[in-house]
PDB file of C-alpha atoms in Angstrom:
ATOM      1  CA  MET A   1       0.000   0.000   0.000  1.00  0.00           C
ATOM      2  CA  ALA A   2       1.129   3.542  -0.772  1.00  0.00           C
ATOM      3  CA  ASP A   3       1.683   5.904   2.129  1.00  0.00           C
ATOM      4  CA  GLY A   4      -0.096   9.245   1.556  1.00  0.00           C
ATOM      5  CA  SER A   5       0.650  12.430   3.510  1.00  0.00           C
ATOM      6  CA  PHE A   6       1.288  16.149   2.986  1.00  0.00           C
ATOM      7  CA  ILE A   7       4.724  17.762   3.030  1.00  0.00           C
ATOM      8  CA  ASP A   8       5.912  21.375   2.708  1.00  0.00           C
ATOM      9  CA  VAL A   9       7.762  22.705  -0.342  1.00  0.00           C
ATOM     10  CA  THR A  10       9.537  26.068  -0.349  1.00  0.00           C
ATOM     11  CA  ALA A  11       8.710  28.342  -3.292  1.00  0.00           C
ATOM     12  CA  ALA A  12      11.385  30.323  -5.132  1.00  0.00           C
ATOM     13  CA  ASP A  13      10.024  33.590  -3.717  1.00  0.00           C
ATOM     14  CA  GLY A  14      10.159  32.313  -0.147  1.00  0.00           C
ATOM     15  CA  GLY A  15       6.605  31.149   0.440  1.00  0.00           C
ATOM     16  CA  THR A  16       5.649  27.611   1.376  1.00  0.00           C
ATOM     17  CA  PHE A  17       3.071  25.357  -0.249  1.00  0.00           C
ATOM     18  CA  LYS A  18       1.913  21.834   0.404  1.00  0.00           C
ATOM     19  CA  ALA A  19       2.325  18.778  -1.764  1.00  0.00           C
ATOM     20  CA  TYR A  20       0.614  15.433  -1.338  1.00  0.00           C
ATOM     21  CA  MET A  21       3.199  12.658  -1.185  1.00  0.00           C
ATOM     22  CA  ALA A  22       2.663   8.964  -1.813  1.00  0.00           C
ATOM     23  CA  LYS A  23       5.494   6.446  -1.564  1.00  0.00           C
ATOM     24  CA  PRO A  24       5.838   2.824  -2.669  1.00  0.00           C
ATOM     25  CA  GLU A  25       5.835   0.112  -0.045  1.00  0.00           C
ATOM     26  CA  ARG A  26       9.601  -0.293  -0.233  1.00  0.00           C
ATOM     27  CA  GLY A  27       9.937   3.419   0.598  1.00  0.00           C
ATOM     28  CA  SER A  28      11.941   4.645  -2.378  1.00  0.00           C
ATOM     29  CA  GLY A  29      11.847   4.804  -6.157  1.00  0.00           C
ATOM     30  CA  PRO A  30      11.987   7.153  -9.148  1.00  0.00           C
ATOM     31  CA  GLY A  31      10.137  10.454  -8.772  1.00  0.00           C
ATOM     32  CA  LEU A  32       6.864  11.497 -10.393  1.00  0.00           C
ATOM     33  CA  VAL A  33       5.286  14.952 -10.093  1.00  0.00           C
ATOM     34  CA  LEU A  34       1.531  14.704 -10.621  1.00  0.00           C
ATOM     35  CA  LEU A  35      -0.111  17.906 -11.859  1.00  0.00           C
ATOM     36  CA  GLN A  36      -3.688  18.682 -10.916  1.00  0.00           C
ATOM     37  CA  GLU A  37      -6.824  19.371 -12.874  1.00  0.00           C
ATOM     38  CA  ILE A  38      -8.634  22.633 -12.041  1.00  0.00           C
ATOM     39  CA  PHE A  39     -10.159  21.020  -8.944  1.00  0.00           C
ATOM     40  CA  GLY A  40      -7.093  21.107  -6.699  1.00  0.00           C
ATOM     41  CA  ILE A  41      -5.663  18.139  -4.823  1.00  0.00           C
ATOM     42  CA  ASN A  42      -8.970  16.316  -4.600  1.00  0.00           C
ATOM     43  CA  ALA A  43      -9.789  12.670  -3.969  1.00  0.00           C
ATOM     44  CA  TYR A  44      -9.082  11.740  -7.591  1.00  0.00           C
ATOM     45  CA  MET A  45      -5.602  13.283  -7.599  1.00  0.00           C
ATOM     46  CA  ARG A  46      -4.741  11.663  -4.281  1.00  0.00           C
ATOM     47  CA  SER A  47      -5.963   8.283  -5.507  1.00  0.00           C
ATOM     48  CA  MET A  48      -3.848   8.559  -8.662  1.00  0.00           C
ATOM     49  CA  ALA A  49      -0.811   9.490  -6.567  1.00  0.00           C
ATOM     50  CA  GLU A  50      -1.335   6.383  -4.474  1.00  0.00           C
ATOM     51  CA  HIS A  51      -1.903   4.300  -7.595  1.00  0.00           C
ATOM     52  CA  PHE A  52       1.384   5.384  -9.183  1.00  0.00           C
ATOM     53  CA  ALA A  53       3.135   4.852  -5.855  1.00  0.00           C
ATOM     54  CA  GLU A  54       1.973   1.246  -5.972  1.00  0.00           C
ATOM     55  CA  GLU A  55       3.742   1.031  -9.346  1.00  0.00           C
ATOM     56  CA  GLY A  56       6.994   1.938  -7.613  1.00  0.00           C
ATOM     57  CA  TYR A  57       7.158   5.739  -7.845  1.00  0.00           C
ATOM     58  CA  VAL A  58       7.587   8.399  -5.176  1.00  0.00           C
ATOM     59  CA  VAL A  59       4.810  10.840  -6.110  1.00  0.00           C
ATOM     60  CA  LEU A  60       4.315  14.502  -5.244  1.00  0.00           C
ATOM     61  CA  VAL A  61       1.137  16.439  -6.099  1.00  0.00           C
ATOM     62  CA  PRO A  62       1.891  20.148  -5.533  1.00  0.00           C
ATOM     63  CA  ASP A  63      -0.874  22.538  -4.470  1.00  0.00           C
ATOM     64  CA  LEU A  64      -0.667  24.887  -7.456  1.00  0.00           C
ATOM     65  CA  PHE A  65      -3.573  27.119  -6.389  1.00  0.00           C
ATOM     66  CA  TRP A  66      -2.002  27.992  -3.028  1.00  0.00           C
ATOM     67  CA  ARG A  67      -1.343  31.609  -3.987  1.00  0.00           C
ATOM     68  CA  MET A  68      -5.079  32.130  -4.509  1.00  0.00           C
ATOM     69  CA  GLU A  69      -6.368  29.752  -1.843  1.00  0.00           C
ATOM     70  CA  PRO A  70      -4.447  26.933  -0.150  1.00  0.00           C
ATOM     71  CA  ASP A  71      -5.813  23.406   0.143  1.00  0.00           C
ATOM     72  CA  VAL A  72      -8.345  23.612  -2.697  1.00  0.00           C
ATOM     73  CA  CYS A  73     -10.181  20.288  -2.868  1.00  0.00           C
ATOM     74  CA  LEU A  74     -13.239  20.319  -5.132  1.00  0.00           C
ATOM     75  CA  GLY A  75     -15.581  17.682  -6.483  1.00  0.00           C
ATOM     76  CA  TYR A  76     -17.469  17.642  -9.765  1.00  0.00           C
ATOM     77  CA  SER A  77     -20.805  19.212  -8.829  1.00  0.00           C
ATOM     78  CA  GLU A  78     -22.106  22.216 -10.759  1.00  0.00           C
ATOM     79  CA  GLU A  79     -21.180  24.482  -7.850  1.00  0.00           C
ATOM     80  CA  ASP A  80     -17.649  23.084  -7.643  1.00  0.00           C
ATOM     81  CA  PHE A  81     -17.215  23.421 -11.404  1.00  0.00           C
ATOM     82  CA  GLY A  82     -17.984  27.119 -11.049  1.00  0.00           C
ATOM     83  CA  LYS A  83     -15.400  27.524  -8.308  1.00  0.00           C
ATOM     84  CA  ALA A  84     -12.838  25.528 -10.263  1.00  0.00           C
ATOM     85  CA  PHE A  85     -13.209  27.672 -13.391  1.00  0.00           C
ATOM     86  CA  GLY A  86     -12.795  30.753 -11.221  1.00  0.00           C
ATOM     87  CA  PHE A  87      -9.440  29.455  -9.999  1.00  0.00           C
ATOM     88  CA  TYR A  88      -8.469  28.491 -13.543  1.00  0.00           C
ATOM     89  CA  GLN A  89      -9.167  31.995 -14.861  1.00  0.00           C
ATOM     90  CA  GLN A  90      -7.036  33.582 -12.126  1.00  0.00           C
ATOM     91  CA  PHE A  91      -4.205  31.051 -12.285  1.00  0.00           C
ATOM     92  CA  ASP A  92      -0.767  32.430 -13.169  1.00  0.00           C
ATOM     93  CA  VAL A  93       0.692  29.719 -15.402  1.00  0.00           C
ATOM     94  CA  ASP A  94       4.228  31.102 -15.342  1.00  0.00           C
ATOM     95  CA  GLN A  95       4.267  31.258 -11.551  1.00  0.00           C
ATOM     96  CA  GLY A  96       2.731  27.790 -11.431  1.00  0.00           C
ATOM     97  CA  ILE A  97       5.551  26.344 -13.540  1.00  0.00           C
ATOM     98  CA  LYS A  98       8.071  27.923 -11.174  1.00  0.00           C
ATOM     99  CA  ASP A  99       6.328  26.121  -8.311  1.00  0.00           C
ATOM    100  CA  VAL A 100       6.461  22.881 -10.285  1.00  0.00           C
ATOM    101  CA  GLY A 101      10.175  23.462 -10.827  1.00  0.00           C
ATOM    102  CA  GLU A 102      10.687  23.881  -7.088  1.00  0.00           C
ATOM    103  CA  THR A 103       8.690  20.689  -6.515  1.00  0.00           C
ATOM    104  CA  ILE A 104      11.016  18.821  -8.885  1.00  0.00           C
ATOM    105  CA  ALA A 105      14.088  20.298  -7.177  1.00  0.00           C
ATOM    106  CA  HIS A 106      12.675  19.315  -3.775  1.00  0.00           C
ATOM    107  CA  MET A 107      12.026  15.816  -5.059  1.00  0.00           C
ATOM    108  CA  ARG A 108      15.575  15.396  -6.375  1.00  0.00           C
ATOM    109  CA  ARG A 109      16.865  16.214  -2.885  1.00  0.00           C
ATOM    110  CA  MET A 110      14.659  13.631  -1.177  1.00  0.00           C
ATOM    111  CA  ASP A 111      16.378  10.539   0.176  1.00  0.00           C
ATOM    112  CA  GLU A 112      13.387   8.484  -0.973  1.00  0.00           C
ATOM    113  CA  VAL A 113      13.838   9.440  -4.634  1.00  0.00           C
ATOM    114  CA  ALA A 114      16.240   7.174  -6.479  1.00  0.00           C
ATOM    115  CA  GLY A 115      17.147   8.265  -9.987  1.00  0.00           C
ATOM    116  CA  LYS A 116      15.105  10.314 -12.416  1.00  0.00           C
ATOM    117  CA  VAL A 117      11.931  12.414 -12.146  1.00  0.00           C
ATOM    118  CA  GLY A 118       8.958  12.599 -14.510  1.00  0.00           C
ATOM    119  CA  ALA A 119       5.885  14.833 -14.752  1.00  0.00           C
ATOM    120  CA  LEU A 120       2.309  13.849 -15.551  1.00  0.00           C
ATOM    121  CA  GLY A 121      -0.782  16.029 -15.664  1.00  0.00           C
ATOM    122  CA  TYR A 122      -4.472  16.097 -16.508  1.00  0.00           C
ATOM    123  CA  CYS A 123      -6.431  18.938 -18.165  1.00  0.00           C
ATOM    124  CA  LEU A 124      -4.744  22.117 -16.839  1.00  0.00           C
ATOM    125  CA  GLY A 125      -2.060  19.781 -15.533  1.00  0.00           C
ATOM    126  CA  GLY A 126      -1.680  18.362 -19.039  1.00  0.00           C
ATOM    127  CA  LYS A 127      -0.621  21.778 -20.304  1.00  0.00           C
ATOM    128  CA  LEU A 128       1.591  22.241 -17.263  1.00  0.00           C
ATOM    129  CA  ALA A 129       3.291  18.895 -17.977  1.00  0.00           C
ATOM    130  CA  TYR A 130       4.158  20.195 -21.458  1.00  0.00           C
ATOM    131  CA  LEU A 131       5.495  23.495 -20.102  1.00  0.00           C
ATOM    132  CA  THR A 132       7.345  21.650 -17.351  1.00  0.00           C
ATOM    133  CA  ALA A 133       9.144  19.649 -20.035  1.00  0.00           C
ATOM    134  CA  ALA A 134      10.042  22.921 -21.768  1.00  0.00           C
ATOM    135  CA  ARG A 135      11.192  24.903 -18.726  1.00  0.00           C
ATOM    136  CA  THR A 136      12.641  22.427 -16.223  1.00  0.00           C
ATOM    137  CA  ASP A 137      15.072  19.514 -16.076  1.00  0.00           C
ATOM    138  CA  VAL A 138      12.348  16.857 -15.845  1.00  0.00           C
ATOM    139  CA  ASP A 139      13.284  13.560 -17.534  1.00  0.00           C
ATOM    140  CA  CYS A 140       9.964  12.772 -19.259  1.00  0.00           C
ATOM    141  CA  ALA A 141       6.412  14.101 -19.334  1.00  0.00           C
ATOM    142  CA  VAL A 142       2.883  12.850 -19.990  1.00  0.00           C
ATOM    143  CA  SER A 143      -0.035  15.098 -20.945  1.00  0.00           C
ATOM    144  CA  TYR A 144      -3.632  13.932 -20.604  1.00  0.00           C
ATOM    145  CA  TYR A 145      -5.926  16.165 -22.707  1.00  0.00           C
ATOM    146  CA  GLY A 146      -3.831  19.248 -21.994  1.00  0.00           C
ATOM    147  CA  VAL A 147      -5.699  22.493 -22.663  1.00  0.00           C
ATOM    148  CA  ALA A 148      -4.310  25.339 -24.806  1.00  0.00           C
ATOM    149  CA  ILE A 149      -0.978  23.680 -25.590  1.00  0.00           C
ATOM    150  CA  GLU A 150      -1.396  24.962 -29.151  1.00  0.00           C
ATOM    151  CA  GLU A 151      -0.920  28.499 -27.789  1.00  0.00           C
ATOM    152  CA  SER A 152       2.621  27.663 -26.638  1.00  0.00           C
ATOM    153  CA  LEU A 153       4.033  25.632 -29.510  1.00  0.00           C
ATOM    154  CA  ASP A 154       7.160  27.785 -29.663  1.00  0.00           C
ATOM    155  CA  GLU A 155       8.178  26.425 -26.260  1.00  0.00           C
ATOM    156  CA  GLY A 156       8.486  22.963 -27.744  1.00  0.00           C
ATOM    157  CA  ARG A 157      11.935  23.764 -29.099  1.00  0.00           C
ATOM    158  CA  ASN A 158      13.205  23.747 -25.526  1.00  0.00           C
ATOM    159  CA  ILE A 159      11.951  20.237 -24.767  1.00  0.00           C
ATOM    160  CA  THR A 160      14.745  17.676 -24.706  1.00  0.00           C
ATOM    161  CA  CYS A 161      12.903  14.811 -22.995  1.00  0.00           C
ATOM    162  CA  PRO A 162      10.386  12.300 -24.407  1.00  0.00           C
ATOM    163  CA  MET A 163       6.664  12.986 -24.080  1.00  0.00           C
ATOM    164  CA  VAL A 164       3.345  11.191 -24.460  1.00  0.00           C
ATOM    165  CA  PHE A 165       0.131  13.035 -25.325  1.00  0.00           C
ATOM    166  CA  HIS A 166      -3.295  11.478 -24.707  1.00  0.00           C
ATOM    167  CA  THR A 167      -6.178  13.226 -26.505  1.00  0.00           C
ATOM    168  CA  ALA A 168      -9.940  12.663 -26.735  1.00  0.00           C
ATOM    169  CA  GLU A 169     -11.905  12.763 -29.986  1.00  0.00           C
ATOM    170  CA  LEU A 170     -14.917  14.591 -28.498  1.00  0.00           C
ATOM    171  CA  ASP A 171     -12.935  17.024 -26.341  1.00  0.00           C
ATOM    172  CA  LYS A 172     -14.246  20.606 -26.539  1.00  0.00           C
ATOM    173  CA  PHE A 173     -11.524  21.999 -24.266  1.00  0.00           C
ATOM    174  CA  ALA A 174      -8.687  20.475 -26.303  1.00  0.00           C
ATOM    175  CA  PRO A 175     -10.536  20.050 -29.630  1.00  0.00           C
ATOM    176  CA  PRO A 176      -9.324  18.038 -32.635  1.00  0.00           C
ATOM    177  CA  GLU A 177      -8.249  21.161 -34.536  1.00  0.00           C
ATOM    178  CA  ALA A 178      -5.992  22.160 -31.632  1.00  0.00           C
ATOM    179  CA  VAL A 179      -4.573  18.643 -31.421  1.00  0.00           C
ATOM    180  CA  ALA A 180      -3.890  18.731 -35.175  1.00  0.00           C
ATOM    181  CA  LYS A 181      -1.787  21.892 -34.744  1.00  0.00           C
ATOM    182  CA  ILE A 182       0.226  20.259 -31.974  1.00  0.00           C
ATOM    183  CA  LYS A 183       0.831  17.113 -34.014  1.00  0.00           C
ATOM    184  CA  GLU A 184       1.889  19.141 -37.044  1.00  0.00           C
ATOM    185  CA  ALA A 185       4.299  21.232 -34.985  1.00  0.00           C
ATOM    186  CA  PHE A 186       6.001  18.158 -33.552  1.00  0.00           C
ATOM    187  CA  ALA A 187       5.787  15.768 -36.491  1.00  0.00           C
ATOM    188  CA  HIS A 188       9.600  15.813 -36.601  1.00  0.00           C
ATOM    189  CA  ARG A 189       9.910  14.571 -33.010  1.00  0.00           C
ATOM    190  CA  PRO A 190      10.166  10.758 -32.838  1.00  0.00           C
ATOM    191  CA  ASP A 191      10.318  11.039 -29.042  1.00  0.00           C
ATOM    192  CA  PHE A 192       6.825  12.604 -28.937  1.00  0.00           C
ATOM    193  CA  GLU A 193       4.032  10.023 -28.994  1.00  0.00           C
ATOM    194  CA  PHE A 194       0.398  10.958 -29.670  1.00  0.00           C
ATOM    195  CA  TYR A 195      -2.528   8.703 -28.824  1.00  0.00           C
ATOM    196  CA  ASP A 196      -6.087   9.595 -29.797  1.00  0.00           C
ATOM    197  CA  TYR A 197      -9.071   7.934 -28.122  1.00  0.00           C
ATOM    198  CA  ALA A 198     -12.154   7.638 -30.310  1.00  0.00           C
ATOM    199  CA  GLY A 199     -15.635   8.333 -28.993  1.00  0.00           C
ATOM    200  CA  VAL A 200     -14.534   9.734 -25.631  1.00  0.00           C
ATOM    201  CA  ASP A 201     -14.586  13.207 -24.109  1.00  0.00           C
ATOM    202  CA  HIS A 202     -12.342  15.424 -22.018  1.00  0.00           C
ATOM    203  CA  ALA A 203     -11.469  13.869 -18.644  1.00  0.00           C
ATOM    204  CA  PHE A 204     -12.082  10.321 -19.887  1.00  0.00           C
ATOM    205  CA  ALA A 205      -9.583   9.068 -17.282  1.00  0.00           C
ATOM    206  CA  THR A 206     -11.211  10.757 -14.276  1.00  0.00           C
ATOM    207  CA  HIS A 207     -13.064   8.316 -12.050  1.00  0.00           C
ATOM    208  CA  GLY A 208     -16.352   9.663 -10.756  1.00  0.00           C
ATOM    209  CA  ARG A 209     -17.173  11.841 -13.761  1.00  0.00           C
ATOM    210  CA  ASP A 210     -19.734  11.128 -16.474  1.00  0.00           C
ATOM    211  CA  SER A 211     -16.934  11.349 -19.040  1.00  0.00           C
ATOM    212  CA  PHE A 212     -15.021   8.422 -17.508  1.00  0.00           C
ATOM    213  CA  ASP A 213     -14.303   5.642 -19.995  1.00  0.00           C
ATOM    214  CA  LYS A 214     -12.653   2.560 -18.553  1.00  0.00           C
ATOM    215  CA  PRO A 215     -11.249   0.964 -21.758  1.00  0.00           C
ATOM    216  CA  SER A 216      -9.596   4.216 -22.870  1.00  0.00           C
ATOM    217  CA  THR A 217      -8.323   4.855 -19.357  1.00  0.00           C
ATOM    218  CA  MET A 218      -6.709   1.426 -19.146  1.00  0.00           C
ATOM    219  CA  MET A 219      -5.124   1.775 -22.585  1.00  0.00           C
ATOM    220  CA  ALA A 220      -3.764   5.241 -21.767  1.00  0.00           C
ATOM    221  CA  TYR A 221      -2.462   4.028 -18.426  1.00  0.00           C
ATOM    222  CA  SER A 222      -0.585   1.165 -20.084  1.00  0.00           C
ATOM    223  CA  ARG A 223       0.997   3.539 -22.606  1.00  0.00           C
ATOM    224  CA  THR A 224       1.899   5.965 -19.836  1.00  0.00           C
ATOM    225  CA  LEU A 225       3.602   3.245 -17.819  1.00  0.00           C
ATOM    226  CA  THR A 226       5.549   2.164 -20.894  1.00  0.00           C
ATOM    227  CA  LEU A 227       7.159   5.601 -21.085  1.00  0.00           C
ATOM    228  CA  LEU A 228       7.686   5.925 -17.340  1.00  0.00           C
ATOM    229  CA  ARG A 229       9.280   2.485 -17.068  1.00  0.00           C
ATOM    230  CA  LYS A 230      11.524   3.119 -20.082  1.00  0.00           C
ATOM    231  CA  VAL A 231      12.811   6.494 -18.877  1.00  0.00           C
ATOM    232  CA  LEU A 232      12.479   6.404 -15.098  1.00  0.00           C
ATOM    233  CA  GLY A 233      12.269   2.744 -14.116  1.00  0.00           C
ATOM    234  CA  PRO A 234      11.922   0.981 -11.765  1.00  0.00           C
ATOM    235  CA  ILE A 235      13.095  -2.040 -13.700  1.00  0.00           C
ATOM    236  CA  HIS A 236      13.287  -5.457 -12.090  1.00  0.00           C
ATOM    237  CA  ASP A 237      15.156  -8.307 -13.779  1.00  0.00           C
ATOM    238  CA  LEU A 238      12.408 -10.763 -12.889  1.00  0.00           C
ATOM    239  CA  SER A 239      14.090 -13.730 -14.551  1.00  0.00           C
ATOM    240  CA  HIS A 240      17.267 -13.258 -12.499  1.00  0.00           C
ATOM    241  CA  LEU A 241      15.269 -12.619  -9.327  1.00  0.00           C
ATOM    242  CA  TRP A 242      13.324 -15.842  -9.856  1.00  0.00           C
ATOM    243  CA  ASP A 243      16.528 -17.836 -10.408  1.00  0.00           C
ATOM    244  CA  MET A 244      18.057 -16.441  -7.218  1.00  0.00           C
ATOM    245  CA  HIS A 245      14.811 -16.949  -5.314  1.00  0.00           C
ATOM    246  CA  CYS A 246      14.726 -20.636  -6.227  1.00  0.00           C
ATOM    247  CA  TYR A 247      18.436 -21.032  -5.471  1.00  0.00           C
ATOM    248  CA  HIS A 248      18.186 -19.592  -1.960  1.00  0.00           C
ATOM    249  CA  GLU A 249      14.814 -21.126  -1.138  1.00  0.00           C
ATOM    250  CA  PHE A 250      15.655 -24.672  -2.213  1.00  0.00           C
ATOM    251  CA  ALA A 251      19.477 -24.887  -2.287  1.00  0.00           C
ATOM    252  CA  THR A 252      20.937 -22.667   0.419  1.00  0.00           C
ATOM    253  CA  ARG A 253      17.652 -22.436   2.400  1.00  0.00           C
ATOM    254  CA  ASP A 254      18.804 -19.003   3.534  1.00  0.00           C
ATOM    255  CA  VAL A 255      15.644 -17.158   4.593  1.00  0.00           C
ATOM    256  CA  HIS A 256      17.303 -13.733   4.621  1.00  0.00           C
ATOM    257  CA  GLU A 257      18.718 -14.131   1.105  1.00  0.00           C
ATOM    258  CA  THR A 258      15.398 -15.535  -0.114  1.00  0.00           C
ATOM    259  CA  MET A 259      13.525 -12.474   1.176  1.00  0.00           C
ATOM    260  CA  LYS A 260      15.944 -10.184  -0.660  1.00  0.00           C
ATOM    261  CA  THR A 261      14.669 -11.669  -3.943  1.00  0.00           C
ATOM    262  CA  MET A 262      11.078 -10.603  -3.205  1.00  0.00           C
ATOM    263  CA  VAL A 263       9.772  -7.351  -4.723  1.00  0.00           C
ATOM    264  CA  ALA A 264       6.696  -5.468  -3.562  1.00  0.00           C
ATOM    265  CA  GLU A 265       5.677  -4.443  -7.086  1.00  0.00           C
ATOM    266  CA  PRO A 266       6.333  -6.304 -10.352  1.00  0.00           C
TER     267      PRO A 266
END
């Protein structure tokens, strides 16, 4: 089970904001910064942090609305949608990316983080994942139906890490014509992968919303993990582990050495 709790991160201008942290059972692993929708660090974002932690990642979800109101945690009711759009309209993207950069720097200093750090975001966070790839030293990035990326295509020249983009056919916030511009701009980038999901809408991967589509969510998740595993790890040589497990369990009968061949996550 992942261990979820809040920690403090120091902003570049001296303020302090919270980030939700989830760690794998073994306590350490590659880093993953999870970037929120417009609803703050709500139950969905926390559950996804815990889910990725179970895959072996140390996850931080920074509170990116803290300068307007700390601890925003909204659901998907009509009233909460109204509040969320209000935060979205006031949100300073440039300042938000600076906070993401400080989150990444904080993560790289953590004893629990072993190796590289990736970024992954949904909706607003999908755009922020793209800009994070352009403006920070993150090692890979994943954008789920990122909004208004087409307005910042010039920033793509600064991206040196691989990316995956998940887009929805029926999305009105990141419509097909916008996606087409993004694909055209980065057609020369073999390290940019685009996956379109037919017949689904914006937020198809968000549990608890009418737009949720399980088959598309599972397919996108598998493709996301493929990139994360390739760039960040963790990678277990399962064949070697199994050989050593059998050797120590049946030949040496050394309990301690046998336990060392056990992994919490495949």
